[in-house]
Coordinates of C-alpha atoms in Angstrom, one line a residue:
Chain A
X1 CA -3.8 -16.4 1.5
X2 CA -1.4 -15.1 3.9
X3 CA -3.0 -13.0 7.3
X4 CA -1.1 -10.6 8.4
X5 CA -2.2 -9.4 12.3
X6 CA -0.8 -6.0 14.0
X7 CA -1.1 -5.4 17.8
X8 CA -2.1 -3.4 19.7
X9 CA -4.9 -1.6 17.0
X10 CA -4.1 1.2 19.3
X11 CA -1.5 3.0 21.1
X12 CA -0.9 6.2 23.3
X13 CA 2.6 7.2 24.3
X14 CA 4.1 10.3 25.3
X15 CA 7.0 12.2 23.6
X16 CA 10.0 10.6 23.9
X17 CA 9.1 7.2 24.4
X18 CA 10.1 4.1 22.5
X19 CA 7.4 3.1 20.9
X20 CA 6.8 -0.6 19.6
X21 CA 4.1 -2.0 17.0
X22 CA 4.5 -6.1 16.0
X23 CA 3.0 -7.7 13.0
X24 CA 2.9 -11.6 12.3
X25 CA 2.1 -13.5 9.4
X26 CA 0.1 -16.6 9.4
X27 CA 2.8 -18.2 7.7
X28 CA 5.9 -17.5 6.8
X29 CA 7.1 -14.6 4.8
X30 CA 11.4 -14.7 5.4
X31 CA 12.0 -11.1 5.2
X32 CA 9.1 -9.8 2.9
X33 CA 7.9 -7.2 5.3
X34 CA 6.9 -3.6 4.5
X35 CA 6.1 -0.9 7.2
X36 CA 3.8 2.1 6.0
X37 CA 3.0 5.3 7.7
X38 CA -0.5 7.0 6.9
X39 CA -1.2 10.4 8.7
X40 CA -4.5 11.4 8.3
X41 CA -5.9 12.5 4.8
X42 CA -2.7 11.5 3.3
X43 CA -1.2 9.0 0.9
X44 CA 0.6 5.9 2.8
X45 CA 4.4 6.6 3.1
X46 CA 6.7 3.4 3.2
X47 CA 9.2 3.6 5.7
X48 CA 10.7 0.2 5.7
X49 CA 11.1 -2.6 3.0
X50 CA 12.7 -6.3 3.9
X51 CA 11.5 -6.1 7.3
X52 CA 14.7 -4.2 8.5
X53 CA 15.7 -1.4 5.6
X54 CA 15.6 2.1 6.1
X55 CA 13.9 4.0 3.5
X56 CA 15.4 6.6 2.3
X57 CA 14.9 10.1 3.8
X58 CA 12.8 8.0 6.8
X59 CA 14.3 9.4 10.1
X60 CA 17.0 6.5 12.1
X61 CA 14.5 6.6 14.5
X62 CA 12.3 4.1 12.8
X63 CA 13.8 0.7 13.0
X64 CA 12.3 -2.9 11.8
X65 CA 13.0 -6.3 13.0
X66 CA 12.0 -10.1 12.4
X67 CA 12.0 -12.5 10.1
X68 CA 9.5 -15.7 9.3
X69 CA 6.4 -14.4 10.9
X70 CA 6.9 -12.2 13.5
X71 CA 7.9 -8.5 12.6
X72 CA 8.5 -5.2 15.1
X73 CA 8.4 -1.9 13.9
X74 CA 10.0 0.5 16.7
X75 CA 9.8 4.2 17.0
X76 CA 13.2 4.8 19.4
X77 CA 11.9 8.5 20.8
X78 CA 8.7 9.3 19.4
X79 CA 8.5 12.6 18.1
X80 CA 4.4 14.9 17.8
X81 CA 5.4 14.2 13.9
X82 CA 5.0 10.4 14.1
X83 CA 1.1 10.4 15.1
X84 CA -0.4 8.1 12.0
X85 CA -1.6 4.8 11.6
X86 CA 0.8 2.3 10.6
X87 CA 0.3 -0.9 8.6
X88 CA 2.8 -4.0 7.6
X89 CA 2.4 -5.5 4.2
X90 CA 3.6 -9.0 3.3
X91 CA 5.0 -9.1 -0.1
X92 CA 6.0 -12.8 -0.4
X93 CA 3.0 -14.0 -1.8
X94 CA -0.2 -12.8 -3.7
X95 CA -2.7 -11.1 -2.4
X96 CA 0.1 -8.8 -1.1
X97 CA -1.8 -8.3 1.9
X98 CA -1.9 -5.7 5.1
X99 CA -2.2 -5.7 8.6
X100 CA -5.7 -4.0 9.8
X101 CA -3.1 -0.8 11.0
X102 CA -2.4 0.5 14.5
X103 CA -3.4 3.6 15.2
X104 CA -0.6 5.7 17.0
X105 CA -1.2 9.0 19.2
X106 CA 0.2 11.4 21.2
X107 CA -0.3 10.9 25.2
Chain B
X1 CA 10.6 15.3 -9.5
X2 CA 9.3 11.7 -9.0
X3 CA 5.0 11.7 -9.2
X4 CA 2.2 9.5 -9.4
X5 CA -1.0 11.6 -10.3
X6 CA -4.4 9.3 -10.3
X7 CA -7.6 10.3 -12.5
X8 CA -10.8 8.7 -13.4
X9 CA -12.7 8.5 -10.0
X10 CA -16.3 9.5 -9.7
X11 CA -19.9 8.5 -8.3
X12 CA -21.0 5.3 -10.4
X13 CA -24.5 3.2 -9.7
X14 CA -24.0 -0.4 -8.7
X15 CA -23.2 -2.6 -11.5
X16 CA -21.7 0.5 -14.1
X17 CA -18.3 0.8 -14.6
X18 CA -15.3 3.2 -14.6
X19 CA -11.6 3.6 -16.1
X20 CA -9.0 5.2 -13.3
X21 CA -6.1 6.3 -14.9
X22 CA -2.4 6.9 -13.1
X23 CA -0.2 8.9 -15.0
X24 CA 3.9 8.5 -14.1
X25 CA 6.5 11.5 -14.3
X26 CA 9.8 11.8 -13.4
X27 CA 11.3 8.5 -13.3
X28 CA 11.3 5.5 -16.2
X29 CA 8.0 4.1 -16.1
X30 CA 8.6 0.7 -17.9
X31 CA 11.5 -0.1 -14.8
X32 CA 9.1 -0.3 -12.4
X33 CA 5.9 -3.0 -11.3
X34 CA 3.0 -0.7 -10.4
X35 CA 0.4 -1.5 -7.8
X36 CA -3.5 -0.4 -6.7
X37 CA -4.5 -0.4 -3.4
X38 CA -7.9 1.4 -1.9
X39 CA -8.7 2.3 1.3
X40 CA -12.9 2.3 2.3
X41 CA -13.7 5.0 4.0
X42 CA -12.9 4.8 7.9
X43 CA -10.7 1.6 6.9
X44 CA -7.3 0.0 6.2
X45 CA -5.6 -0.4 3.2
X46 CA -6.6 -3.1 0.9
X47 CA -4.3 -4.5 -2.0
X48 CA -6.0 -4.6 -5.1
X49 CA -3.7 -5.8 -8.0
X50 CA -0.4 -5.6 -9.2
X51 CA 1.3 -5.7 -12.5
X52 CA 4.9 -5.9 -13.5
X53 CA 6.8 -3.5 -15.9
X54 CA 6.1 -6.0 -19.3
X55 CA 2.4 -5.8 -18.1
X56 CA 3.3 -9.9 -18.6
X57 CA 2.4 -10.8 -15.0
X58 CA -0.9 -9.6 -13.4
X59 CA -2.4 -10.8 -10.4
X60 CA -6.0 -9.6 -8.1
X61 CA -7.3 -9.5 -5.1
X62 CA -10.1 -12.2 -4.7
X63 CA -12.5 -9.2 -3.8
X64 CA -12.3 -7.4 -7.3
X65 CA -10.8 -10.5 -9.4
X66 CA -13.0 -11.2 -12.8
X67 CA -14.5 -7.6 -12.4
X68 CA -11.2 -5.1 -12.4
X69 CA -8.4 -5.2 -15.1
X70 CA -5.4 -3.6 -14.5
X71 CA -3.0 -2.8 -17.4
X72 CA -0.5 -0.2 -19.0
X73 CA 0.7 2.0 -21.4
X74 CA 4.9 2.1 -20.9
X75 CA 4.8 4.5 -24.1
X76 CA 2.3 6.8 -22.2
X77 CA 3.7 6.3 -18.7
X78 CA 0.5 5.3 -17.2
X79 CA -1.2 3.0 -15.5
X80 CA -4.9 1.7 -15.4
X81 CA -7.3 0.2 -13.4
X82 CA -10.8 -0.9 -15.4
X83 CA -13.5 -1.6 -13.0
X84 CA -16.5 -3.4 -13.9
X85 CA -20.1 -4.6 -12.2
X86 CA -19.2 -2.2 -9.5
X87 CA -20.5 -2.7 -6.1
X88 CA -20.9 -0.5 -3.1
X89 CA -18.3 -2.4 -1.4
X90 CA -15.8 -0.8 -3.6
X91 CA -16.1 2.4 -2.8
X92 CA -12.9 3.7 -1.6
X93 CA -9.8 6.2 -2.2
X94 CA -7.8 4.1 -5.0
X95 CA -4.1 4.8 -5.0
X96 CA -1.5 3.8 -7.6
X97 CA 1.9 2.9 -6.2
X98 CA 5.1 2.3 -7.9
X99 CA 6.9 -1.0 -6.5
X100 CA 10.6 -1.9 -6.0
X101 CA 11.1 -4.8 -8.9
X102 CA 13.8 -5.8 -5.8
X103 CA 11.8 -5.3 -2.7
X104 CA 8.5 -5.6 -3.2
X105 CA 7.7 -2.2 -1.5
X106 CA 6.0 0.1 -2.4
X107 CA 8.0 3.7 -2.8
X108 CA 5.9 6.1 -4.5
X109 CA 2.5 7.0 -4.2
X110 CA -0.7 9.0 -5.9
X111 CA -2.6 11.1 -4.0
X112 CA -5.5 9.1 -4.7
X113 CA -8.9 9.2 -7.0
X114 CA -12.5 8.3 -4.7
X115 CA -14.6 6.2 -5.7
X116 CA -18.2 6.1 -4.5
X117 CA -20.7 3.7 -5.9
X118 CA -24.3 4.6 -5.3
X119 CA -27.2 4.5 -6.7

């Protein structure tokens, strides 16, 4: 079974900043990389699919990068709105597994 | 407008069963693979199985695999998830989730159904 690992598990930054969250697999995935934001009490939202598209209606300041097995999901000017936890999901191989999430707040 | 609505969940003692149910609206149900995935309380997500549109391929998560049984009704536009032998381990929020056939992602989700297993 494919690992997947996110760092940091936390994060504090303050409005405005640029805000980056990495995941890697423990082998390798090409592009089957899905980003999910999950504020709390809510359903996960997916934000990104093949490691680099835009969902739609997501805002252009979420961006994702990498291929193989190392993946970046960046936040370019982070907004009160963004405060969640975010996970990465491999879809390249079954179990369809998820990072342990990364925890993101307002400074 | 596009909606996954989950059903079913409950408080179950260890080793009884229960039948969550995901009913699909507003987009053509049979086009689509369908996922579950749980969260434990305080914890991640957790994939639990995943079944494409024919309900031909199926595949589980080693935790709940020869105990759950995921299936579908494309006529009834809904999804299931029989668990069996239930443990306390399981007890979670279980979401459906439609997937991209193309992508692999998951798009749309329930609001989720908990799950507590107790005695």
């Amino acid at each position: 079974d494919i690992q997947m690992t996110q760092s940091p598990s936390s994060v504090s930054a303050s409005v405005g900043d640029r805000v980056t969250i990495t995941c890697r697999a423990s082998q390798d995935i090409s592009g089957w990389l899905a980003w999910y934001q999950q504020k709390p009490g809510k359903a996960p939202k997916l934000l990104i699919y093949a490691a680099s598209s835009l969902q739609s209606g997501v805002p252009s300041r979420f961006r994702g990068s990498g291929s193989g097995t190392d993946f970046t999901l960046t936040i370019s000017s982070l907004q009160p709105e963004d405060v969640a936890t975010y996970y990465c999901q491999q879809a390249d191989s079954f179990p369809h597994s998820f990072g342990q999430g990364t925890k993101l707040e307002i400074k | 407008q596009v909606q996954l609505v989950e059903s079913g969940g409950g408080l179950v003692n260890p080793g009884g069963s229960l039948r969550l149910s995901c009913a699909a609206s507003g987009f053509t149900f049979n086009d689509y693979y369908m996922s579950w995935i749980r969260q434990a309380p305080g914890k991640g997500l957790e994939w639990v199985s995943y079944i494409t549109s024919s309900g031909r391929s199926i595949y589980y998560a080693d935790s709940v695999k020869g105990r759950f049984t995921i299936s579908r009704d494309n006529a009834k536009n809904s999804l299931y998830l029989q668990m069996n032998s239930l443990r306390a381990e399981d007890t979670a929020v279980y979401y459906c989730a439609r997937v991209d056939v193309e992508t692999n992602g998951m798009d749309v989700w329930g609001q989720g159904t908990t799950v507590t297993v107790s005695s």
